[in-house]
Amino acid sequence: MAVKVSMKVNGKPVSAEVEERTLLVTLIRENLRLTGTHVGCDTAQCGACTVHMNGKAIKSCSIVAMQAEGADILTIEGVAKADGTLHPMQAAFKENHGLQCGFCTPGMVMNALEFAKGHPNPTEQEVRESLEGNLCRCTGYHNIVKSIVAGAKAMAGGR
Amino acid sequence: MNAPLIGARIARKEDYRFLTGAGQYTDDVTLPRQTHAVFVRSPHAHAKIKSIRKDAALKAPGVLAVYTGEDLAAAKVGGLPCGWLITDVNGQPMKEPPHPCLAQGKARYVGDHVAIVVAETAEQARDAADLVQVDYEPLPAVVDASKARAKGAPQLHDNAPDNTCYVWALGDKAAVDGAFAKAAHVTRLELINNRLVPNAIEPRAANGSYSRAEDSYTLYVANQNPHVERLLMTAFVLGLPEHKVRVVAGDVGGGFGSKIYLYAEDVVVTWASRQLGRPVKWTAERSESYVSDAHGRDHHTIAELALDKDGKFLAMRVQTTANMGAYLSTFASCIPTILYATLLAGQYTTPLIHCEVTAVFTNTAPVDAYRGAGRPEATYVVERLVETAAREMKIDPADLRRRNFITTFPYQTPVALCYDTGNYNATMDAAQKLADVAGYAARKKDSEAKGKLRGIGYAAYIEACGIAPSAVAGSLGARAGLFEAGEIRVHPTGSVTVFTGSHSHGQGHETTFAQVVADRLGMPIENVDIVHGDTSKVLFGMGTYGSRSIAVGGTAIVKALDKIIAKGKKIAAHLMEAAESDVEYDRGEFKVAGTDKKKMFGEVAFAAYVPHNYPHDKLEPGLNENAFYDPANFTFPAGTYICEVEVDRDTGQVRIDRWAAVDDFGKIINPMIVEGQVHGGLVQGIGQALTECCRYDDESGQLVTGSFMDYCIPRADDVPSFKVDTRETPCTHNPLGVKGCGEAGAIGAPAALMNAITDALGVKDLAMPATAQTVWRAMQNRKAA
Ligand code: FES
Ligand code: FES
């Protein structure tokens, strides 16, 4: 059964015809063609699909699109400034080489953005624990951890 | 002139698109009139396929086609080829059973591709796949390589008796046996190198399309070497001319070896796109990746080291059974032979080595190169043996290594390789300092005071990168060349596009290669772009594997740069009215020796494209050169890793307390990127030793570790931060002096970590992965003993 869903994505109102079982990530990738949100697993383990829903980081592969009816969704495409300037967290990933193949990166950044709000000056251990739901196979996490520590400080410093 | 770029920590050019969600991975490509495919896979490890009924699936909503092995056979689609012919101990070629793209008559592992369903949407294809009725007659299965060779074991292939692909050997067995007979001490270990699932976070994907107007195909595919993919697919499987097939591997989300190969899915979607006249896309679900990506490792080895009374290594004897899985994947056959036995000298002067390898077919997914590919297995054998010998002979493990280090170069090993250069004492010294080995005893006391066990472990690894030269590889059975190609296209106003046959799937070539070119041409890095991953743009390429990109691909670019500069000198000489032999070039400036006359690179480039004042009688206009480079030898990165672990006596939980890694990668172009490669490799190696184990059920042949929940790739809080450093002995046979760094971490880490854990526990050996349960059991057994 096709259903109509409407929500705000990256500040713009959108609506789409989906099936009841259509996942939010499928709506984002296929209907809206916002392909920065990735799919790395089928068991809600990898975090590559992380987006913000009403300000909270969620795995968009683990809810259906209908559950996001009326919600405010932020994807990686909506994080940089309108003029293209990177958000301080994105800039920290670049400066600290916190990404290699880039596939886990959007999910890492979306997760880090939420974490940094509550942790303006995090320890390395806190960052590692915050990454419990995000897998990276390339970086060994070392530079992701450095990036998030730096990004959180930059955000707190109002950069 | 700009500041030097070689050796600079430059943030990556490619990061912006990845950080803003603008990367274009294969699944992100959706073509007009796109269709979607799902593969029907065997739920049985071994079964006869009695019949396949498509009708119910064909009637399902949105379904466009269902194809099976019969359809491919009728269309004369060939099987998947193996790229390396191993000749066995009797001079016979290895057994190469047919590897059909869709099963013919029999399925041989859980996940074997049986049929493809193509529909308007992925959901429809998935629903319809459940309606394809395959009548299987299950057969007994065997998943363990040693059991597969036993009498009465189920047989996989008619032409491979005893499931044996080959028995291969290297070295002088009689001389080795003689040395063992005279040894003062012999250390013996039985080692399992656990089977691993690569698990790049981007699952494999392929999107094939056919243009009737052009009679040509385009395949978008998550792949590490698009030209090789095209060559294998066109020449060996589909029988198409290469100029009618374009392979695009744009952004690829990690490979680690698993995306080198030509896979059945790539072929079938390409073929199906022509049948349907529409593009056909398939993207693996993670559970499919687990059963169908080529796995890594899976060796069972008995290894012995003979020493004299002073700890000098006299000889090494190694017997390995290698599990190849159900079929030969693209490079499967050379991994446990050419890339394994040849590395058994390690960093040492062991004068005699014999290695015998038996490669066996089992009802499991094919096994092929995975980060390190043969070299981690060799390092594990050598470094576990050496550490164990040191303990048995009560010699400090670092000291025992030093007594046996190779110190003069070039050094010819008894296992075919000739090391051009190295300084193993230097990396050992630096690692010991970085790890604060001097403070170990105090830390051990502290741990004991807390009721914890502490151990320290070393690994002094060597690897051989940039497998070469082609002629030698060919004589050893390689069916492909092992060179690389590059092209430099200088534009009229001096900016540059570089085309490379290397492929980046995380390694950062767009930055590293641009550093090399911009440095040489004396221009800002922004003026240089690197293009890779598209057979319609790049002249040719062998792609990226075996840490070969900078050493082989980078050198091809340097060779092309040489040609650019040579032509530039001619143009500059003409412009400055000087003799060509008087023109000197240095990073962007052509100068007449002994004068203040000079021309900038941009001026020369402009003259080449606006040739008003130009030596037309001697030179063609334009500034565009390419080069192919076939290396004279492998490169030999080496280093020492030292780690310390703390083990909880009550739970068996292992915590890595510190890790120091000192590598010699020769010259380094971008230290930041190199460190990232080391970190990533280390964590994959730590994963093998601590958390990752691919298991098939012995009876049913089912994969029991088929998801991120059952097969644990390391998470951020499983691993420490690392102390990494480098020492530098430049490679002697390439102009950049580079060696390659992509696999080192994964090669050295498992041995270092298992040496530390066995040290902490006071046991001789422990099976990887050393999960809390395994460690706890070992502690209980030790108490009981
Ligand atoms: S795709 Fe959502 S957690 Fe893996
Ligand atoms: S950067 Fe490749 S998976 Fe994280």
Coordinates of N, CA and C in Angstrom, one line a residue, chain B residues 185-191 303 380 384-385 387-389 391-392 754-755 757-759 761-767 782:
Chain B
H185 N 68.6 -26.6 19.2 CA 67.3 -26.4 19.7 C 66.3 -26.3 18.6
V186 N 65.1 -27.0 18.8 CA 64.1 -26.9 17.7 C 62.8 -26.4 18.4
T187 N 62.2 -25.3 17.8 CA 60.9 -24.8 18.3 C 59.9 -25.2 17.3
R188 N 58.8 -25.7 17.8 CA 57.7 -26.2 16.9 C 56.4 -25.6 17.4
L189 N 55.6 -25.2 16.4 CA 54.3 -24.6 16.7 C 53.3 -25.2 15.7
E190 N 52.1 -25.4 16.2 CA 51.0 -25.7 15.2 C 50.1 -24.4 15.3
L191 N 49.9 -23.8 14.1 CA 49.3 -22.5 14.1 C 48.1 -22.5 13.2
A303 N 54.9 -25.5 11.9 CA 56.1 -24.7 11.6 C 57.2 -25.0 12.7
Y380 N 53.1 -14.2 10.7 CA 52.6 -14.9 11.9 C 53.5 -16.1 12.2
R384 N 55.8 -15.7 15.5 CA 55.4 -16.6 16.6 C 56.5 -17.6 16.9
L385 N 57.2 -18.1 15.9 CA 58.3 -19.1 16.1 C 59.4 -18.4 16.8
E387 N 59.6 -15.7 18.7 CA 59.3 -15.3 20.1 C 59.2 -16.5 21.0
T388 N 58.7 -17.6 20.4 CA 58.6 -18.8 21.2 C 60.0 -19.4 21.5
A389 N 60.8 -19.4 20.4 CA 62.2 -19.9 20.6 C 62.9 -19.1 21.6
R391 N 61.7 -17.6 24.2 CA 61.2 -18.0 25.6 C 61.8 -19.3 25.9
E392 N 61.8 -20.2 25.0 CA 62.3 -21.6 25.3 C 63.8 -21.6 25.6
M754 N 49.5 -11.5 19.7 CA 49.5 -12.9 20.2 C 50.7 -13.2 21.0
N755 N 51.9 -12.6 20.6 CA 53.1 -12.7 21.4 C 52.9 -12.1 22.8
I757 N 49.9 -11.6 24.4 CA 48.9 -12.3 25.2 C 49.5 -13.6 25.7
T758 N 50.2 -14.4 24.9 CA 50.8 -15.6 25.3 C 51.8 -15.3 26.4
D759 N 52.5 -14.2 26.3 CA 53.5 -13.8 27.3 C 52.8 -13.5 28.7
L761 N 49.9 -14.7 29.7 CA 49.3 -15.9 30.2 C 50.3 -17.0 30.6
G762 N 51.6 -16.9 30.0 CA 52.6 -17.9 30.2 C 52.2 -19.2 29.5
V763 N 51.6 -19.1 28.3 CA 51.3 -20.3 27.5 C 52.1 -20.2 26.2
K764 N 52.3 -21.4 25.6 CA 53.0 -21.4 24.4 C 52.2 -20.9 23.2
D765 N 51.0 -21.3 23.1 CA 50.2 -20.8 22.0 C 48.7 -20.7 22.4
L766 N 48.0 -19.9 21.6 CA 46.6 -19.6 21.9 C 46.0 -19.4 20.5
A767 N 44.8 -19.9 20.3 CA 44.2 -19.7 19.0 C 43.7 -18.3 18.8
R782 N 45.6 -23.8 32.3 CA 46.9 -23.6 32.9 C 46.9 -23.9 34.4

